[in-house]
């Protein structure tokens, strides 16, 4: 018994030392999308706050391509020491529903925390119909005339469009890009008419009047967009799509380091000033425990796998 007690005491000191000594060098947060999109914005805010909290540089590195899969693959293959992290977007789970990836989303990552989440906003260009009922009516009368953009094949934005087509009984053309910021650029030029994003991605364009928030794909309206109806209010009941931003690391990260990051990120995102800032952008702060993020990813994977099969969505 004495030996066991001594072992447990030594283990607790070792765990404490791991957490207290972290991070001993700069930490990079990988973003699999272009600068300027919601994932990039959230990652940079978190990186800045952690730099201040830890007294150690935390920087964002954009690794574009394959709807975030290139960045995710880099993290999956990194040493599990907490020095390379992934700011994952909800497409992390939807991508795996579409095609075989060079990593396993359930085995090759350590869940750390859900940073925040937000229902999608259906966004229209100035060339698009202005209400959801008008979008659906136009889509039914003109199959294939509407184009919607996404940040990559198989991502949540893509599948949000597929789900809307399935539920509304319309057919649109999907146009993939390498990031939501590029989608917005095409929306502004009138090349495409629709996309799905958080208010964080479209706020500046809503303010300028160059893009139109058509409906919120959630159960309630956004406080920051009080005049924008929910999809149910606008004529498509049951249409709900949630975007989320979560922090992951490579599989096998020591529990003390995972716990340290989770606690610190939770404290940051739930601090009154930052919580209000995220809320103003339409993102609900979380800071969840690792197991909650793991459950979210697995549940969404099952949901999107069913949709992909029903819609016959194929990887390019």
PDB file of C-alpha atoms in Angstrom:
ATOM      1  CA  UNK A   1       0.000   0.000   0.000  1.00  0.00           C
ATOM      2  CA  UNK A   2       2.858   2.375   0.853  1.00  0.00           C
ATOM      3  CA  UNK A   3       4.450   1.745  -2.553  1.00  0.00           C
ATOM      4  CA  UNK A   4       1.121   2.393  -4.300  1.00  0.00           C
ATOM      5  CA  UNK A   5       0.599   5.600  -2.345  1.00  0.00           C
ATOM      6  CA  UNK A   6       4.130   6.736  -3.189  1.00  0.00           C
ATOM      7  CA  UNK A   7       3.580   5.924  -6.872  1.00  0.00           C
ATOM      8  CA  UNK A   8       0.290   7.852  -6.970  1.00  0.00           C
ATOM      9  CA  UNK A   9       1.890  10.818  -5.223  1.00  0.00           C
ATOM     10  CA  UNK A  10       4.809  10.800  -7.669  1.00  0.00           C
ATOM     11  CA  UNK A  11       2.387  10.557 -10.616  1.00  0.00           C
ATOM     12  CA  UNK A  12       0.385  13.526  -9.353  1.00  0.00           C
ATOM     13  CA  UNK A  13       3.577  15.591  -9.001  1.00  0.00           C
ATOM     14  CA  UNK A  14       4.631  14.578 -12.538  1.00  0.00           C
ATOM     15  CA  UNK A  15       1.231  15.543 -13.945  1.00  0.00           C
ATOM     16  CA  UNK A  16       1.341  18.843 -12.067  1.00  0.00           C
ATOM     17  CA  UNK A  17       4.823  19.507 -13.428  1.00  0.00           C
ATOM     18  CA  UNK A  18       3.728  18.792 -17.011  1.00  0.00           C
ATOM     19  CA  UNK A  19       0.867  21.264 -16.755  1.00  0.00           C
ATOM     20  CA  UNK A  20       2.887  23.931 -14.955  1.00  0.00           C
ATOM     21  CA  UNK A  21       5.792  23.686 -17.388  1.00  0.00           C
ATOM     22  CA  UNK A  22       3.563  24.037 -20.449  1.00  0.00           C
ATOM     23  CA  UNK A  23       4.167  25.733 -22.800  1.00  0.00           C
ATOM     24  CA  UNK A  24       7.950  25.907 -22.712  1.00  0.00           C
ATOM     25  CA  UNK A  25       8.174  27.178 -26.305  1.00  0.00           C
ATOM     26  CA  UNK A  26       5.921  28.854 -28.919  1.00  0.00           C
ATOM     27  CA  UNK A  27       2.659  27.102 -29.741  1.00  0.00           C
ATOM     28  CA  UNK A  28       1.162  27.144 -33.224  1.00  0.00           C
ATOM     29  CA  UNK A  29      -2.543  26.904 -33.935  1.00  0.00           C
ATOM     30  CA  UNK A  30      -3.260  25.494 -37.381  1.00  0.00           C
ATOM     31  CA  UNK A  31      -6.226  26.847 -39.352  1.00  0.00           C
ATOM     32  CA  UNK A  32      -7.178  24.866 -42.457  1.00  0.00           C
ATOM     33  CA  UNK A  33      -8.849  27.839 -44.135  1.00  0.00           C
ATOM     34  CA  UNK A  34      -7.909  31.204 -45.626  1.00  0.00           C
ATOM     35  CA  UNK A  35      -7.322  34.296 -43.464  1.00  0.00           C
ATOM     36  CA  UNK A  36     -10.403  36.411 -42.847  1.00  0.00           C
ATOM     37  CA  UNK A  37     -12.936  33.614 -42.356  1.00  0.00           C
ATOM     38  CA  UNK A  38     -14.676  32.776 -39.097  1.00  0.00           C
ATOM     39  CA  UNK A  39     -12.246  29.985 -38.107  1.00  0.00           C
ATOM     40  CA  UNK A  40      -9.253  32.259 -38.694  1.00  0.00           C
ATOM     41  CA  UNK A  41     -10.806  35.137 -36.735  1.00  0.00           C
ATOM     42  CA  UNK A  42     -11.665  32.936 -33.740  1.00  0.00           C
ATOM     43  CA  UNK A  43      -8.211  31.297 -33.792  1.00  0.00           C
ATOM     44  CA  UNK A  44      -6.410  34.654 -33.805  1.00  0.00           C
ATOM     45  CA  UNK A  45      -8.447  35.993 -30.891  1.00  0.00           C
ATOM     46  CA  UNK A  46      -7.750  32.846 -28.847  1.00  0.00           C
ATOM     47  CA  UNK A  47      -4.048  32.867 -29.809  1.00  0.00           C
ATOM     48  CA  UNK A  48      -3.655  36.483 -28.705  1.00  0.00           C
ATOM     49  CA  UNK A  49      -5.388  35.873 -25.376  1.00  0.00           C
ATOM     50  CA  UNK A  50      -3.370  32.714 -24.664  1.00  0.00           C
ATOM     51  CA  UNK A  51      -0.135  34.566 -25.495  1.00  0.00           C
ATOM     52  CA  UNK A  52      -1.061  37.147 -22.853  1.00  0.00           C
ATOM     53  CA  UNK A  53      -2.070  34.475 -20.344  1.00  0.00           C
ATOM     54  CA  UNK A  54       0.904  32.154 -20.827  1.00  0.00           C
ATOM     55  CA  UNK A  55       3.652  34.685 -21.510  1.00  0.00           C
ATOM     56  CA  UNK A  56       4.609  32.486 -24.445  1.00  0.00           C
ATOM     57  CA  UNK A  57       3.994  33.116 -28.134  1.00  0.00           C
ATOM     58  CA  UNK A  58       0.885  31.417 -29.577  1.00  0.00           C
ATOM     59  CA  UNK A  59       0.584  32.048 -33.306  1.00  0.00           C
ATOM     60  CA  UNK A  60      -1.818  31.085 -36.100  1.00  0.00           C
ATOM     61  CA  UNK A  61      -0.640  29.299 -39.241  1.00  0.00           C
ATOM     62  CA  UNK A  62      -3.010  28.941 -42.211  1.00  0.00           C
ATOM     63  CA  UNK A  63      -2.744  25.659 -44.125  1.00  0.00           C
ATOM     64  CA  UNK A  64      -5.343  25.875 -46.871  1.00  0.00           C
ATOM     65  CA  UNK A  65      -6.976  23.153 -48.892  1.00  0.00           C
ATOM     66  CA  UNK A  66      -9.398  20.237 -49.036  1.00  0.00           C
ATOM     67  CA  UNK A  67     -12.017  21.922 -46.831  1.00  0.00           C
ATOM     68  CA  UNK A  68      -9.636  22.037 -43.881  1.00  0.00           C
ATOM     69  CA  UNK A  69      -8.261  18.507 -44.295  1.00  0.00           C
ATOM     70  CA  UNK A  70      -4.696  19.582 -45.136  1.00  0.00           C
ATOM     71  CA  UNK A  71      -4.398  21.477 -41.875  1.00  0.00           C
ATOM     72  CA  UNK A  72      -6.055  18.673 -39.910  1.00  0.00           C
ATOM     73  CA  UNK A  73      -3.695  16.096 -41.415  1.00  0.00           C
ATOM     74  CA  UNK A  74      -0.678  18.180 -40.395  1.00  0.00           C
ATOM     75  CA  UNK A  75      -1.881  18.272 -36.790  1.00  0.00           C
ATOM     76  CA  UNK A  76      -2.757  14.562 -36.752  1.00  0.00           C
ATOM     77  CA  UNK A  77       0.829  13.763 -37.733  1.00  0.00           C
ATOM     78  CA  UNK A  78       2.455  16.187 -35.258  1.00  0.00           C
ATOM     79  CA  UNK A  79       4.104  15.145 -31.983  1.00  0.00           C
ATOM     80  CA  UNK A  80       1.494  14.969 -29.168  1.00  0.00           C
ATOM     81  CA  UNK A  81       3.287  17.521 -27.009  1.00  0.00           C
ATOM     82  CA  UNK A  82       0.731  20.334 -27.213  1.00  0.00           C
ATOM     83  CA  UNK A  83       2.950  22.548 -29.366  1.00  0.00           C
ATOM     84  CA  UNK A  84       0.781  22.105 -32.475  1.00  0.00           C
ATOM     85  CA  UNK A  85      -2.982  22.506 -32.139  1.00  0.00           C
ATOM     86  CA  UNK A  86      -5.895  22.664 -34.570  1.00  0.00           C
ATOM     87  CA  UNK A  87      -8.676  25.237 -34.554  1.00  0.00           C
ATOM     88  CA  UNK A  88     -11.251  22.969 -36.154  1.00  0.00           C
ATOM     89  CA  UNK A  89     -14.408  24.099 -37.882  1.00  0.00           C
ATOM     90  CA  UNK A  90     -17.533  21.918 -37.914  1.00  0.00           C
ATOM     91  CA  UNK A  91     -16.492  20.609 -41.348  1.00  0.00           C
ATOM     92  CA  UNK A  92     -14.002  18.473 -39.412  1.00  0.00           C
ATOM     93  CA  UNK A  93     -16.807  15.956 -38.860  1.00  0.00           C
ATOM     94  CA  UNK A  94     -18.686  16.451 -42.135  1.00  0.00           C
ATOM     95  CA  UNK A  95     -15.575  15.941 -44.297  1.00  0.00           C
ATOM     96  CA  UNK A  96     -15.147  12.423 -42.958  1.00  0.00           C
ATOM     97  CA  UNK A  97     -18.737  11.596 -43.905  1.00  0.00           C
ATOM     98  CA  UNK A  98     -17.973  12.224 -47.569  1.00  0.00           C
ATOM     99  CA  UNK A  99     -14.734  10.415 -48.301  1.00  0.00           C
ATOM    100  CA  UNK A 100     -11.837   8.444 -46.865  1.00  0.00           C
ATOM    101  CA  UNK A 101      -9.291  10.792 -45.312  1.00  0.00           C
ATOM    102  CA  UNK A 102      -5.594  10.302 -44.495  1.00  0.00           C
ATOM    103  CA  UNK A 103      -6.554  10.436 -40.819  1.00  0.00           C
ATOM    104  CA  UNK A 104      -9.334   9.094 -38.584  1.00  0.00           C
ATOM    105  CA  UNK A 105     -11.318  11.855 -36.882  1.00  0.00           C
ATOM    106  CA  UNK A 106     -12.156   9.565 -33.967  1.00  0.00           C
ATOM    107  CA  UNK A 107      -8.701   8.097 -33.358  1.00  0.00           C
ATOM    108  CA  UNK A 108      -6.064  10.582 -34.524  1.00  0.00           C
ATOM    109  CA  UNK A 109      -6.950  13.620 -32.423  1.00  0.00           C
ATOM    110  CA  UNK A 110      -7.162  14.663 -28.790  1.00  0.00           C
ATOM    111  CA  UNK A 111     -10.289  16.698 -28.140  1.00  0.00           C
ATOM    112  CA  UNK A 112      -9.528  19.734 -25.982  1.00  0.00           C
ATOM    113  CA  UNK A 113     -12.529  22.062 -25.908  1.00  0.00           C
ATOM    114  CA  UNK A 114     -15.448  23.457 -27.874  1.00  0.00           C
ATOM    115  CA  UNK A 115     -14.660  27.168 -28.105  1.00  0.00           C
ATOM    116  CA  UNK A 116     -18.047  28.405 -29.318  1.00  0.00           C
ATOM    117  CA  UNK A 117     -20.902  27.509 -31.647  1.00  0.00           C
ATOM    118  CA  UNK A 118     -23.481  29.288 -33.775  1.00  0.00           C
ATOM    119  CA  UNK A 119     -26.428  28.461 -36.019  1.00  0.00           C
ATOM    120  CA  UNK A 120     -25.772  29.140 -39.707  1.00  0.00           C
ATOM    121  CA  UNK A 121     -27.117  32.214 -41.447  1.00  0.00           C
ATOM    122  CA  UNK A 122     -28.408  31.778 -45.005  1.00  0.00           C
ATOM    123  CA  UNK A 123     -26.760  34.675 -46.840  1.00  0.00           C
ATOM    124  CA  UNK A 124     -27.796  36.101 -50.202  1.00  0.00           C
ATOM    125  CA  UNK A 125     -26.065  38.363 -52.712  1.00  0.00           C
ATOM    126  CA  UNK A 126     -27.837  41.439 -54.040  1.00  0.00           C
ATOM    127  CA  UNK A 127     -28.748  39.336 -57.087  1.00  0.00           C
ATOM    128  CA  UNK A 128     -30.543  36.700 -54.985  1.00  0.00           C
ATOM    129  CA  UNK A 129     -34.210  36.700 -53.911  1.00  0.00           C
ATOM    130  CA  UNK A 130     -34.533  38.587 -50.620  1.00  0.00           C
ATOM    131  CA  UNK A 131     -36.560  36.094 -48.546  1.00  0.00           C
ATOM    132  CA  UNK A 132     -36.269  32.356 -48.002  1.00  0.00           C
ATOM    133  CA  UNK A 133     -39.745  31.750 -49.431  1.00  0.00           C
ATOM    134  CA  UNK A 134     -38.704  33.646 -52.573  1.00  0.00           C
ATOM    135  CA  UNK A 135     -35.447  31.675 -52.790  1.00  0.00           C
ATOM    136  CA  UNK A 136     -37.360  28.380 -52.613  1.00  0.00           C
ATOM    137  CA  UNK A 137     -39.998  29.527 -55.117  1.00  0.00           C
ATOM    138  CA  UNK A 138     -37.307  30.702 -57.540  1.00  0.00           C
ATOM    139  CA  UNK A 139     -35.345  27.488 -57.079  1.00  0.00           C
ATOM    140  CA  UNK A 140     -38.393  25.350 -57.866  1.00  0.00           C
ATOM    141  CA  UNK A 141     -39.226  27.410 -60.966  1.00  0.00           C
ATOM    142  CA  UNK A 142     -35.612  27.515 -62.185  1.00  0.00           C
ATOM    143  CA  UNK A 143     -33.760  24.250 -61.343  1.00  0.00           C
ATOM    144  CA  UNK A 144     -29.986  24.770 -61.361  1.00  0.00           C
ATOM    145  CA  UNK A 145     -30.191  28.553 -61.752  1.00  0.00           C
ATOM    146  CA  UNK A 146     -29.127  29.319 -58.177  1.00  0.00           C
ATOM    147  CA  UNK A 147     -25.471  28.843 -57.211  1.00  0.00           C
ATOM    148  CA  UNK A 148     -24.264  28.468 -53.646  1.00  0.00           C
ATOM    149  CA  UNK A 149     -20.648  28.695 -52.521  1.00  0.00           C
ATOM    150  CA  UNK A 150     -18.814  26.756 -49.828  1.00  0.00           C
ATOM    151  CA  UNK A 151     -15.350  26.537 -48.320  1.00  0.00           C
ATOM    152  CA  UNK A 152     -14.845  23.068 -49.825  1.00  0.00           C
ATOM    153  CA  UNK A 153     -16.526  19.854 -50.935  1.00  0.00           C
ATOM    154  CA  UNK A 154     -17.882  17.904 -47.966  1.00  0.00           C
ATOM    155  CA  UNK A 155     -17.594  20.773 -45.503  1.00  0.00           C
ATOM    156  CA  UNK A 156     -20.458  21.888 -43.289  1.00  0.00           C
ATOM    157  CA  UNK A 157     -21.233  24.829 -45.589  1.00  0.00           C
ATOM    158  CA  UNK A 158     -21.524  22.456 -48.559  1.00  0.00           C
ATOM    159  CA  UNK A 159     -23.752  20.037 -46.664  1.00  0.00           C
ATOM    160  CA  UNK A 160     -25.869  22.920 -45.356  1.00  0.00           C
ATOM    161  CA  UNK A 161     -26.683  23.609 -49.006  1.00  0.00           C
ATOM    162  CA  UNK A 162     -27.381  19.951 -49.700  1.00  0.00           C
ATOM    163  CA  UNK A 163     -29.708  19.756 -46.699  1.00  0.00           C
ATOM    164  CA  UNK A 164     -31.598  22.850 -47.819  1.00  0.00           C
ATOM    165  CA  UNK A 165     -32.051  21.415 -51.313  1.00  0.00           C
ATOM    166  CA  UNK A 166     -33.335  18.142 -49.856  1.00  0.00           C
ATOM    167  CA  UNK A 167     -35.792  19.786 -47.479  1.00  0.00           C
ATOM    168  CA  UNK A 168     -36.998  22.514 -49.888  1.00  0.00           C
ATOM    169  CA  UNK A 169     -37.255  20.274 -52.947  1.00  0.00           C
ATOM    170  CA  UNK A 170     -34.990  22.424 -55.108  1.00  0.00           C
ATOM    171  CA  UNK A 171     -31.754  21.886 -57.039  1.00  0.00           C
ATOM    172  CA  UNK A 172     -28.865  24.355 -56.899  1.00  0.00           C
ATOM    173  CA  UNK A 173     -25.303  24.346 -58.258  1.00  0.00           C
ATOM    174  CA  UNK A 174     -22.539  23.930 -55.664  1.00  0.00           C
ATOM    175  CA  UNK A 175     -19.377  26.029 -56.207  1.00  0.00           C
ATOM    176  CA  UNK A 176     -16.508  25.157 -53.817  1.00  0.00           C
ATOM    177  CA  UNK A 177     -13.755  27.612 -52.817  1.00  0.00           C
ATOM    178  CA  UNK A 178     -10.702  27.413 -50.552  1.00  0.00           C
ATOM    179  CA  UNK A 179     -12.199  29.485 -47.768  1.00  0.00           C
ATOM    180  CA  UNK A 180     -15.316  31.385 -46.753  1.00  0.00           C
ATOM    181  CA  UNK A 181     -13.598  34.729 -47.392  1.00  0.00           C
ATOM    182  CA  UNK A 182     -13.259  33.777 -51.081  1.00  0.00           C
ATOM    183  CA  UNK A 183     -16.925  32.768 -51.108  1.00  0.00           C
ATOM    184  CA  UNK A 184     -17.834  36.222 -49.826  1.00  0.00           C
ATOM    185  CA  UNK A 185     -15.759  37.843 -52.580  1.00  0.00           C
ATOM    186  CA  UNK A 186     -17.668  35.883 -55.222  1.00  0.00           C
ATOM    187  CA  UNK A 187     -20.944  36.791 -53.545  1.00  0.00           C
ATOM    188  CA  UNK A 188     -20.029  40.477 -53.736  1.00  0.00           C
ATOM    189  CA  UNK A 189     -19.225  40.200 -57.439  1.00  0.00           C
ATOM    190  CA  UNK A 190     -22.492  38.368 -58.140  1.00  0.00           C
ATOM    191  CA  UNK A 191     -20.863  35.138 -59.364  1.00  0.00           C
ATOM    192  CA  UNK A 192     -22.890  33.122 -56.844  1.00  0.00           C
ATOM    193  CA  UNK A 193     -26.115  33.952 -55.050  1.00  0.00           C
ATOM    194  CA  UNK A 194     -26.093  32.054 -51.747  1.00  0.00           C
ATOM    195  CA  UNK A 195     -23.899  30.734 -48.965  1.00  0.00           C
ATOM    196  CA  UNK A 196     -24.150  29.663 -45.327  1.00  0.00           C
ATOM    197  CA  UNK A 197     -21.982  31.239 -42.623  1.00  0.00           C
ATOM    198  CA  UNK A 198     -21.935  32.771 -39.160  1.00  0.00           C
ATOM    199  CA  UNK A 199     -22.609  36.482 -38.592  1.00  0.00           C
ATOM    200  CA  UNK A 200     -18.873  36.665 -37.807  1.00  0.00           C
ATOM    201  CA  UNK A 201     -18.022  35.998 -41.445  1.00  0.00           C
ATOM    202  CA  UNK A 202     -20.625  38.308 -42.946  1.00  0.00           C
ATOM    203  CA  UNK A 203     -20.986  41.116 -40.379  1.00  0.00           C
ATOM    204  CA  UNK A 204     -19.069  43.805 -42.296  1.00  0.00           C
ATOM    205  CA  UNK A 205     -20.973  43.036 -45.511  1.00  0.00           C
ATOM    206  CA  UNK A 206     -24.332  43.087 -43.713  1.00  0.00           C
ATOM    207  CA  UNK A 207     -23.454  46.495 -42.274  1.00  0.00           C
ATOM    208  CA  UNK A 208     -22.486  47.881 -45.676  1.00  0.00           C
ATOM    209  CA  UNK A 209     -25.635  46.429 -47.254  1.00  0.00           C
ATOM    210  CA  UNK A 210     -23.651  44.509 -49.869  1.00  0.00           C
ATOM    211  CA  UNK A 211     -24.866  41.094 -48.645  1.00  0.00           C
ATOM    212  CA  UNK A 212     -28.225  40.115 -47.163  1.00  0.00           C
ATOM    213  CA  UNK A 213     -28.858  37.812 -44.159  1.00  0.00           C
ATOM    214  CA  UNK A 214     -31.923  35.898 -45.360  1.00  0.00           C
ATOM    215  CA  UNK A 215     -32.651  33.525 -42.466  1.00  0.00           C
ATOM    216  CA  UNK A 216     -31.081  31.901 -39.395  1.00  0.00           C
ATOM    217  CA  UNK A 217     -30.815  28.096 -39.491  1.00  0.00           C
ATOM    218  CA  UNK A 218     -31.429  27.766 -35.770  1.00  0.00           C
ATOM    219  CA  UNK A 219     -34.282  27.612 -33.278  1.00  0.00           C
ATOM    220  CA  UNK A 220     -34.040  31.256 -32.242  1.00  0.00           C
ATOM    221  CA  UNK A 221     -33.072  34.555 -33.823  1.00  0.00           C
ATOM    222  CA  UNK A 222     -29.644  36.084 -33.300  1.00  0.00           C
ATOM    223  CA  UNK A 223     -29.531  38.983 -30.825  1.00  0.00           C
ATOM    224  CA  UNK A 224     -27.178  40.725 -33.282  1.00  0.00           C
ATOM    225  CA  UNK A 225     -29.655  40.167 -36.171  1.00  0.00           C
ATOM    226  CA  UNK A 226     -33.033  40.681 -34.486  1.00  0.00           C
ATOM    227  CA  UNK A 227     -34.897  41.376 -37.734  1.00  0.00           C
ATOM    228  CA  UNK A 228     -33.681  38.217 -39.492  1.00  0.00           C
ATOM    229  CA  UNK A 229     -36.221  35.369 -39.150  1.00  0.00           C
ATOM    230  CA  UNK A 230     -35.370  31.765 -38.371  1.00  0.00           C
ATOM    231  CA  UNK A 231     -35.688  29.272 -41.224  1.00  0.00           C
ATOM    232  CA  UNK A 232     -38.858  27.950 -39.591  1.00  0.00           C
ATOM    233  CA  UNK A 233     -40.373  31.436 -39.484  1.00  0.00           C
ATOM    234  CA  UNK A 234     -39.278  32.037 -43.078  1.00  0.00           C
ATOM    235  CA  UNK A 235     -40.888  28.920 -44.551  1.00  0.00           C
ATOM    236  CA  UNK A 236     -38.556  25.958 -43.975  1.00  0.00           C
ATOM    237  CA  UNK A 237     -39.377  24.380 -40.594  1.00  0.00           C
ATOM    238  CA  UNK A 238     -36.841  21.912 -39.234  1.00  0.00           C
ATOM    239  CA  UNK A 239     -33.927  23.338 -41.192  1.00  0.00           C
ATOM    240  CA  UNK A 240     -31.162  23.646 -38.600  1.00  0.00           C
ATOM    241  CA  UNK A 241     -27.393  23.748 -39.150  1.00  0.00           C
ATOM    242  CA  UNK A 242     -24.865  24.552 -36.446  1.00  0.00           C
ATOM    243  CA  UNK A 243     -21.340  25.779 -37.011  1.00  0.00           C
ATOM    244  CA  UNK A 244     -18.814  25.215 -34.263  1.00  0.00           C
ATOM    245  CA  UNK A 245     -15.185  26.010 -33.541  1.00  0.00           C
ATOM    246  CA  UNK A 246     -13.207  23.532 -31.453  1.00  0.00           C
ATOM    247  CA  UNK A 247      -9.615  23.121 -30.319  1.00  0.00           C
ATOM    248  CA  UNK A 248      -7.977  19.754 -31.009  1.00  0.00           C
ATOM    249  CA  UNK A 249      -4.489  18.295 -30.777  1.00  0.00           C
ATOM    250  CA  UNK A 250      -2.791  15.128 -31.991  1.00  0.00           C
ATOM    251  CA  UNK A 251      -3.865  11.840 -30.411  1.00  0.00           C
ATOM    252  CA  UNK A 252      -1.965  10.880 -27.282  1.00  0.00           C
ATOM    253  CA  UNK A 253      -1.547  14.322 -25.737  1.00  0.00           C
ATOM    254  CA  UNK A 254      -0.831  14.045 -21.984  1.00  0.00           C
ATOM    255  CA  UNK A 255      -4.013  14.603 -19.971  1.00  0.00           C
ATOM    256  CA  UNK A 256      -2.435  17.320 -17.780  1.00  0.00           C
ATOM    257  CA  UNK A 257      -1.636  19.418 -20.861  1.00  0.00           C
ATOM    258  CA  UNK A 258      -5.108  18.868 -22.355  1.00  0.00           C
ATOM    259  CA  UNK A 259      -6.662  19.891 -19.022  1.00  0.00           C
ATOM    260  CA  UNK A 260      -4.433  22.973 -18.772  1.00  0.00           C
ATOM    261  CA  UNK A 261      -5.384  24.213 -22.242  1.00  0.00           C
ATOM    262  CA  UNK A 262      -9.077  23.428 -21.703  1.00  0.00           C
ATOM    263  CA  UNK A 263      -9.209  25.304 -18.400  1.00  0.00           C
ATOM    264  CA  UNK A 264      -7.409  28.346 -19.778  1.00  0.00           C
ATOM    265  CA  UNK A 265      -9.469  28.550 -22.978  1.00  0.00           C
ATOM    266  CA  UNK A 266     -12.695  28.087 -20.988  1.00  0.00           C
ATOM    267  CA  UNK A 267     -11.687  30.927 -18.674  1.00  0.00           C
ATOM    268  CA  UNK A 268     -10.934  33.165 -21.654  1.00  0.00           C
ATOM    269  CA  UNK A 269     -14.113  32.556 -23.671  1.00  0.00           C
ATOM    270  CA  UNK A 270     -16.340  32.843 -20.601  1.00  0.00           C
ATOM    271  CA  UNK A 271     -14.780  36.064 -19.331  1.00  0.00           C
ATOM    272  CA  UNK A 272     -17.557  38.712 -19.517  1.00  0.00           C
ATOM    273  CA  UNK A 273     -15.886  40.916 -22.138  1.00  0.00           C
ATOM    274  CA  UNK A 274     -15.003  38.091 -24.519  1.00  0.00           C
ATOM    275  CA  UNK A 275     -18.284  36.279 -23.952  1.00  0.00           C
ATOM    276  CA  UNK A 276     -20.134  39.449 -24.962  1.00  0.00           C
ATOM    277  CA  UNK A 277     -17.828  39.981 -27.944  1.00  0.00           C
ATOM    278  CA  UNK A 278     -18.480  36.460 -29.217  1.00  0.00           C
ATOM    279  CA  UNK A 279     -22.203  36.875 -28.588  1.00  0.00           C
ATOM    280  CA  UNK A 280     -22.210  40.090 -30.633  1.00  0.00           C
ATOM    281  CA  UNK A 281     -20.736  38.048 -33.475  1.00  0.00           C
ATOM    282  CA  UNK A 282     -23.454  35.408 -33.052  1.00  0.00           C
ATOM    283  CA  UNK A 283     -21.203  32.798 -31.404  1.00  0.00           C
ATOM    284  CA  UNK A 284     -22.176  31.221 -28.070  1.00  0.00           C
ATOM    285  CA  UNK A 285     -19.200  30.688 -25.750  1.00  0.00           C
ATOM    286  CA  UNK A 286     -18.562  27.176 -24.479  1.00  0.00           C
ATOM    287  CA  UNK A 287     -15.209  26.021 -23.107  1.00  0.00           C
ATOM    288  CA  UNK A 288     -16.572  22.473 -22.803  1.00  0.00           C
ATOM    289  CA  UNK A 289     -14.797  19.458 -21.387  1.00  0.00           C
ATOM    290  CA  UNK A 290     -12.920  17.301 -23.960  1.00  0.00           C
ATOM    291  CA  UNK A 291     -15.438  14.447 -23.852  1.00  0.00           C
ATOM    292  CA  UNK A 292     -18.270  16.801 -24.857  1.00  0.00           C
ATOM    293  CA  UNK A 293     -16.418  17.850 -28.003  1.00  0.00           C
ATOM    294  CA  UNK A 294     -15.691  14.202 -28.799  1.00  0.00           C
ATOM    295  CA  UNK A 295     -19.419  13.374 -28.536  1.00  0.00           C
ATOM    296  CA  UNK A 296     -20.350  16.331 -30.748  1.00  0.00           C
ATOM    297  CA  UNK A 297     -17.952  15.233 -33.494  1.00  0.00           C
ATOM    298  CA  UNK A 298     -19.229  11.645 -33.456  1.00  0.00           C
ATOM    299  CA  UNK A 299     -22.896  12.668 -33.498  1.00  0.00           C
ATOM    300  CA  UNK A 300     -22.411  15.063 -36.404  1.00  0.00           C
ATOM    301  CA  UNK A 301     -20.445  12.468 -38.347  1.00  0.00           C
ATOM    302  CA  UNK A 302     -23.454  10.120 -38.116  1.00  0.00           C
ATOM    303  CA  UNK A 303     -25.887  12.877 -39.166  1.00  0.00           C
ATOM    304  CA  UNK A 304     -23.877  13.986 -42.197  1.00  0.00           C
ATOM    305  CA  UNK A 305     -23.092  10.422 -43.287  1.00  0.00           C
ATOM    306  CA  UNK A 306     -26.836   9.820 -43.620  1.00  0.00           C
ATOM    307  CA  UNK A 307     -27.321  12.994 -45.692  1.00  0.00           C
ATOM    308  CA  UNK A 308     -24.373  12.230 -47.982  1.00  0.00           C
ATOM    309  CA  UNK A 309     -25.819   8.800 -48.723  1.00  0.00           C
ATOM    310  CA  UNK A 310     -29.332  10.116 -49.341  1.00  0.00           C
ATOM    311  CA  UNK A 311     -28.166  12.966 -51.578  1.00  0.00           C
ATOM    312  CA  UNK A 312     -25.552  10.911 -53.411  1.00  0.00           C
ATOM    313  CA  UNK A 313     -22.878  13.538 -52.685  1.00  0.00           C
ATOM    314  CA  UNK A 314     -19.490  12.558 -54.132  1.00  0.00           C
ATOM    315  CA  UNK A 315     -15.983  13.837 -53.427  1.00  0.00           C
ATOM    316  CA  UNK A 316     -14.360  15.596 -56.362  1.00  0.00           C
TER     317      UNK A 316
END
